Structures are given as C-alpha cells and as structure tokens.
C-alpha cells in the first residue's frame, strides 16, 4: 500500500498544476496582505466612531427625522459606543486577525483545487489510457483505489497546511506579531459588538470547515470513478461546488414546507455557519444533525466509489 501511495504522490507532483495550485495560494496570501496594508487606515478609528456618534445624534435630535429612522440611528449610535467601550480597534490587522479574515476566505480555493485533483484522479487514468497498466499489477482493485483516495487527501491536507503556515508568516511579516489570545471584533457581527480571541477563533473556523471539505473532495473522487472522461468528471465536480451555495439557499427557504429537505447534503456542508450566525439554518438544525448527515453521505459516497470501481469495465 505504501508503494502505491508513493507512486500516486509522484503522479500528482509530476503535473505542473500541483505546483501552480500551491503557488496560487501563496500569491493570493501576499496579494491580500498588500491590499489590506494599502487600504487599511486603523489609526483614527476612535475619532471616526466619536464623529459618527455626534453626527448621528444631530440627525436624531432633528424633529424631521421619522421614528423608523430614529430607531436605526439609535442602534448605530449604540454600536459605535460599544466599540469605543471595548477599546478594540475593529480595523486593526495583526497576524491572527489576518488568519481569521483572509486565510479562512482563501481556503475556498483549496477546496476548488482539491476538487480538481480528486475528480481527475481516476478518470484521468481512463482518459490517458493508463488504467490497464495500473490494474495489471499484483494489487487488488480496492487497494489501488484506496491508495489514490489517500494520496488525494494527503495533497489536500498539504494545501491546508501550506495555506495556514504561509498565512501566519505573511501576516507576521506585514502586520507584526500578536498574542494568540488577542481580542478582535467578530467580523460577522453587524448589529451587535462581539469580541473574540483571534487565535482560538481561527482554529474553530478551520475545524468546522474540515468536515464539509472532506465531503466535497470525497464526492469529487466518487465522480472520478463514475466517468471515464476526465473533462466530464472535473466539469461536473466544479459545477456542483459552485452551485452548492445556490442550492443551499434554495433548500433552506423550502425546508419548512418540505421537512425531508433537512437531510439533503448541501445545507450541512459549511458548518461554520453555526459559529458565524446567531440563528440556525432552519428550525431544528444542530451541529449534531449536520455531522450525522455528513457522515451518512460520506459512507454513501465511499460505498458507491468502491463498488463502481470494482465492477467497472476497464476496456479502452
């Protein structure tokens, strides 16, 4: 098995795309840091909030202001005052806030690149006509397939590690060191002012991202065994990846009418919603339910993958 994994690992890195994907992550990190460094003006945040309170108070005291406008203005004033009370600069970028704000966002490219690698893993053998040479070796089919799956997971894990380590180093270089437990303002809290510890929050976000990431690349790997054409396998996988957010919104809007939609995959892929949003996706949604749904689909995808591959006609 180890020799098979080594062979598959060499196959991945024999392609220029494997290096391009990792290089793109590094360029994206540096580009993001330069953009933030150029545009971020964090020095006068207190003055801005104080000026906002004064200007909004003047509008609030204006007799022409409607009651509806007053309610919104009072909330805006309260938010500015809460920011001042915390003493935490909401625009301050440090190595750990950069990890929270940018590394977690760039992780979506890791998903895309991993999907491309996984969906081409088996289908490329059929497209290139090398599947027969692969299976005439003294290894059972399931071992060959498992080695491919493990190797694609290892490459995906490598990209995650590169992204995380490089992200921290880029943040360190551009924004300086910061304590792991330094406070930051929750970037997703618009009405309330919620303070978080930046380092633990980053790892929490990544931990909640991993299950959905694993499901997506497993689904892409399954599609790679279902289609002999590499182009079709990659195309369908990428389409599903980009369409998942739209399907998620559609399913969430209909789940009250059709309760069985609670068990459809797409609303459960991104578990970060449980820590980034105050309200659940739908009534009854819990982390336990989402993990259970993801586990069920994972078993289903793995079963289909190995059953289909073991019975697949390898004639070219």
XYZ file of C-alpha atoms in Angstrom:
316
model
C 0.000 0.000 0.000
C 2.829 2.402 0.863
C 4.426 1.844 -2.530
C 1.107 2.555 -4.241
C 0.673 5.777 -2.290
C 4.220 6.862 -3.152
C 3.526 6.157 -6.806
C 0.304 8.199 -6.747
C 2.076 11.020 -4.909
C 4.691 11.145 -7.672
C 1.912 11.221 -10.266
C 0.303 14.261 -8.647
C 3.565 16.205 -8.493
C 4.567 15.164 -11.986
C 1.908 17.600 -13.181
C 2.598 21.327 -13.271
C -0.888 22.044 -11.920
C 0.056 20.641 -8.496
C 2.699 23.357 -8.123
C 0.525 26.039 -9.715
C -2.234 25.449 -7.164
C 0.147 25.811 -4.218
C 1.826 28.807 -5.852
C -1.544 30.473 -6.364
C -2.303 30.168 -2.633
C 0.974 31.903 -1.783
C 0.354 34.684 -4.306
C -3.203 35.143 -3.012
C -1.934 35.485 0.564
C 0.721 38.049 -0.313
C -1.692 39.948 -2.572
C -4.323 40.067 0.167
C -1.783 41.324 2.700
C -0.591 44.071 0.337
C -4.192 45.103 -0.344
C -5.043 45.278 3.361
C -1.819 47.128 4.158
C -2.506 49.676 1.425
C -6.178 50.325 2.136
C -6.415 49.868 5.892
C -6.442 53.059 7.936
C -6.653 51.910 11.531
C -5.097 54.874 13.333
C -8.060 57.219 13.730
C -10.812 54.692 14.429
C -11.821 56.283 17.758
C -12.183 59.710 16.159
C -14.315 58.217 13.400
C -16.627 56.495 15.875
C -16.898 59.651 18.018
C -17.660 61.756 14.950
C -20.257 59.188 13.883
C -21.967 59.432 17.280
C -22.039 63.231 17.114
C -23.350 63.387 13.558
C -25.944 60.707 14.168
C -27.040 62.415 17.395
C -27.626 65.620 15.454
C -29.842 63.756 12.997
C -31.608 62.054 15.905
C -32.426 65.436 17.501
C -33.819 66.770 14.230
C -37.653 66.910 14.519
C -37.929 65.990 10.840
C -36.409 62.569 11.487
C -39.040 59.803 11.365
C -39.497 57.274 14.156
C -38.265 54.489 11.915
C -35.089 56.428 11.129
C -34.594 57.227 14.813
C -34.674 53.546 15.690
C -31.974 52.756 13.153
C -29.867 55.752 14.229
C -30.078 54.744 17.895
C -28.809 51.278 17.019
C -25.934 52.788 15.041
C -25.008 55.094 17.919
C -25.173 52.185 20.370
C -22.840 50.135 18.184
C -20.297 52.955 17.924
C -20.406 53.432 21.684
C -19.910 49.721 22.294
C -16.872 49.753 20.006
C -15.417 52.646 21.984
C -16.159 50.868 25.263
C -14.286 47.742 24.182
C -11.214 49.756 23.248
C -10.575 47.268 20.423
C -9.798 48.706 17.018
C -12.146 46.914 14.569
C -9.816 47.758 11.670
C -6.579 46.652 13.310
C -4.900 43.860 11.364
C -2.499 41.502 13.124
C -1.046 38.136 12.208
C -4.009 36.352 13.808
C -6.765 38.647 12.544
C -5.263 38.198 9.077
C -5.653 34.454 9.582
C -9.302 34.902 10.570
C -10.259 37.414 7.892
C -8.234 36.218 4.912
C -6.799 32.730 5.337
C -10.252 31.284 6.044
C -11.560 33.005 2.900
C -8.698 31.822 0.675
C -9.448 28.288 1.938
C -12.238 28.207 -0.653
C -9.517 27.986 -3.323
C -8.079 24.968 -1.515
C -11.473 23.317 -1.909
C -11.563 24.147 -5.619
C -8.044 22.859 -6.287
C -8.616 19.702 -4.229
C -11.825 19.033 -6.188
C -9.933 19.326 -9.471
C -7.216 16.932 -8.296
C -9.708 14.421 -6.851
C -12.110 14.442 -9.784
C -9.224 13.794 -12.190
C -7.562 11.095 -10.078
C -9.290 8.049 -11.569
C -10.912 9.494 -14.682
C -7.504 10.674 -15.928
C -6.318 7.047 -15.980
C -9.154 6.213 -18.388
C -8.653 9.365 -20.460
C -4.919 8.745 -20.780
C -5.378 5.031 -21.406
C -3.174 4.010 -18.467
C -5.847 2.237 -16.415
C -4.932 -1.231 -17.726
C -1.272 -0.798 -16.872
C -2.307 0.314 -13.406
C -4.531 -2.691 -12.717
C -2.313 -5.443 -14.125
C -0.062 -5.042 -11.104
C -0.356 -7.643 -8.314
C -2.674 -5.446 -6.255
C -6.387 -5.776 -5.748
C -8.572 -3.084 -7.228
C -9.728 -1.728 -3.895
C -6.128 -1.226 -2.786
C -5.314 0.697 -5.945
C -8.378 2.893 -5.479
C -7.737 3.386 -1.764
C -4.162 4.484 -2.471
C -5.477 7.097 -4.889
C -8.010 8.336 -2.346
C -5.453 8.536 0.468
C -2.999 10.369 -1.773
C -5.554 12.972 -2.838
C -6.420 13.513 0.837
C -2.725 13.941 1.616
C -2.365 16.513 -1.159
C -5.460 18.343 0.105
C -4.035 18.292 3.633
C -0.727 19.609 2.278
C -2.501 22.590 0.731
C -4.297 23.300 4.029
C -1.016 23.186 5.949
C 0.753 25.380 3.377
C -2.113 27.877 3.480
C -2.145 28.027 7.290
C 1.622 28.233 7.822
C 2.220 30.649 4.947
C -0.787 32.710 6.031
C 0.638 33.152 9.502
C 4.093 34.029 8.174
C 2.664 36.554 5.704
C 0.575 38.098 8.480
C 3.637 38.207 10.710
C 5.722 39.948 8.066
C 3.110 42.518 7.063
C 1.305 43.172 10.352
C 3.649 42.075 13.120
C 3.318 39.509 15.858
C 0.305 39.295 18.125
C -0.784 37.202 21.063
C -2.751 34.050 20.264
C -5.488 35.251 22.618
C -5.622 38.887 21.493
C -9.158 40.212 21.253
C -10.807 41.155 17.979
C -14.262 42.255 16.917
C -16.283 39.490 15.289
C -16.238 40.461 11.574
C -19.675 38.894 11.059
C -21.388 40.860 13.842
C -23.005 43.893 12.249
C -25.606 44.932 14.811
C -24.012 43.598 17.979
C -20.407 44.095 19.023
C -18.972 40.675 19.841
C -15.384 40.250 20.965
C -13.415 37.097 20.182
C -9.970 35.694 20.818
C -8.409 35.724 17.354
C -6.213 32.604 17.530
C -8.783 30.197 19.004
C -11.453 31.607 16.677
C -9.296 30.849 13.612
C -8.807 27.218 14.621
C -12.504 26.912 15.441
C -13.409 28.160 11.964
C -10.992 25.726 10.333
C -12.225 22.837 12.477
C -15.825 23.485 11.415
C -14.708 23.832 7.785
C -12.920 20.459 7.549
C -15.969 18.083 7.565
C -17.599 19.815 4.608
C -14.241 19.997 2.841
C -13.805 16.237 3.272
C -17.295 15.530 1.930
C -16.795 17.705 -1.152
C -13.499 16.119 -2.166
C -14.902 12.640 -1.466
C -17.844 13.410 -3.752
C -15.398 14.633 -6.415
C -13.406 11.421 -6.048
C -16.608 9.402 -6.452
C -17.433 11.250 -9.672
C -13.939 10.459 -10.888
C -14.788 6.738 -10.718
C -18.199 7.168 -12.354
C -16.953 8.845 -15.539
C -14.191 7.722 -17.874
C -13.831 11.226 -19.269
C -11.600 13.470 -17.184
C -13.221 16.605 -18.607
C -16.725 15.447 -17.636
C -15.668 14.372 -14.135
C -13.861 17.645 -13.419
C -16.590 19.744 -15.031
C -19.424 18.182 -13.033
C -17.432 18.362 -9.786
C -16.607 22.046 -10.224
C -20.200 22.811 -11.247
C -21.560 21.154 -8.102
C -19.039 23.064 -5.996
C -20.095 26.445 -7.364
C -23.809 25.576 -7.415
C -23.800 24.321 -3.814
C -24.313 27.792 -2.288
C -27.312 28.463 -4.543
C -28.771 25.045 -3.786
C -28.166 25.674 -0.109
C -30.210 28.894 -0.136
C -32.986 27.242 -2.165
C -33.231 24.236 0.126
C -33.118 26.371 3.286
C -36.009 28.509 2.001
C -38.136 25.416 1.309
C -37.265 23.300 4.332
C -40.263 24.488 6.380
C -42.587 23.245 3.649
C -40.770 20.000 2.916
C -39.232 18.614 6.090
C -37.308 15.881 4.262
C -35.070 18.615 2.808
C -33.373 18.762 6.214
C -31.497 15.646 5.200
C -30.257 16.912 1.826
C -26.485 17.396 1.797
C -25.947 20.995 0.746
C -27.248 22.960 3.787
C -24.914 20.975 6.030
C -21.644 21.353 4.101
C -20.396 24.568 5.723
C -20.596 24.026 9.481
C -19.004 27.428 10.083
C -22.498 28.869 9.850
C -23.124 27.535 13.351
C -20.478 29.828 14.810
C -20.770 32.743 12.378
C -24.552 33.206 12.511
C -26.732 33.787 15.561
C -29.764 31.965 14.120
C -29.706 28.320 12.946
C -30.056 27.485 9.247
C -33.560 26.153 9.892
C -35.631 25.060 12.852
C -34.075 22.027 14.487
C -30.675 22.451 12.851
C -27.816 21.462 15.150
C -24.164 20.600 14.761
C -25.002 17.011 15.686
C -27.634 16.761 12.953
C -25.282 18.216 10.335
C -22.437 15.889 11.328
C -24.820 12.933 11.170
C -25.989 13.911 7.678
C -22.404 14.434 6.509
C -21.354 11.057 7.936
C -24.235 9.297 6.154
C -23.341 10.886 2.811
C -19.661 10.114 3.348
C -20.415 6.405 3.819
C -22.695 6.507 0.766
C -20.089 8.191 -1.441
C -17.333 5.810 -0.341
C -19.562 2.772 -0.910
C -20.554 3.912 -4.403
C -16.919 4.724 -5.247
C -15.518 1.311 -4.366
C -18.463 -0.733 -5.645
C -18.483 1.013 -9.032
C -14.714 0.843 -9.445
C -14.548 -2.860 -8.564
C -17.191 -3.650 -11.191
C -16.067 -1.128 -13.796
C -15.118 -2.340 -17.278
C -11.547 -1.218 -17.898
C -11.561 -1.809 -21.621
C -10.347 1.242 -23.513
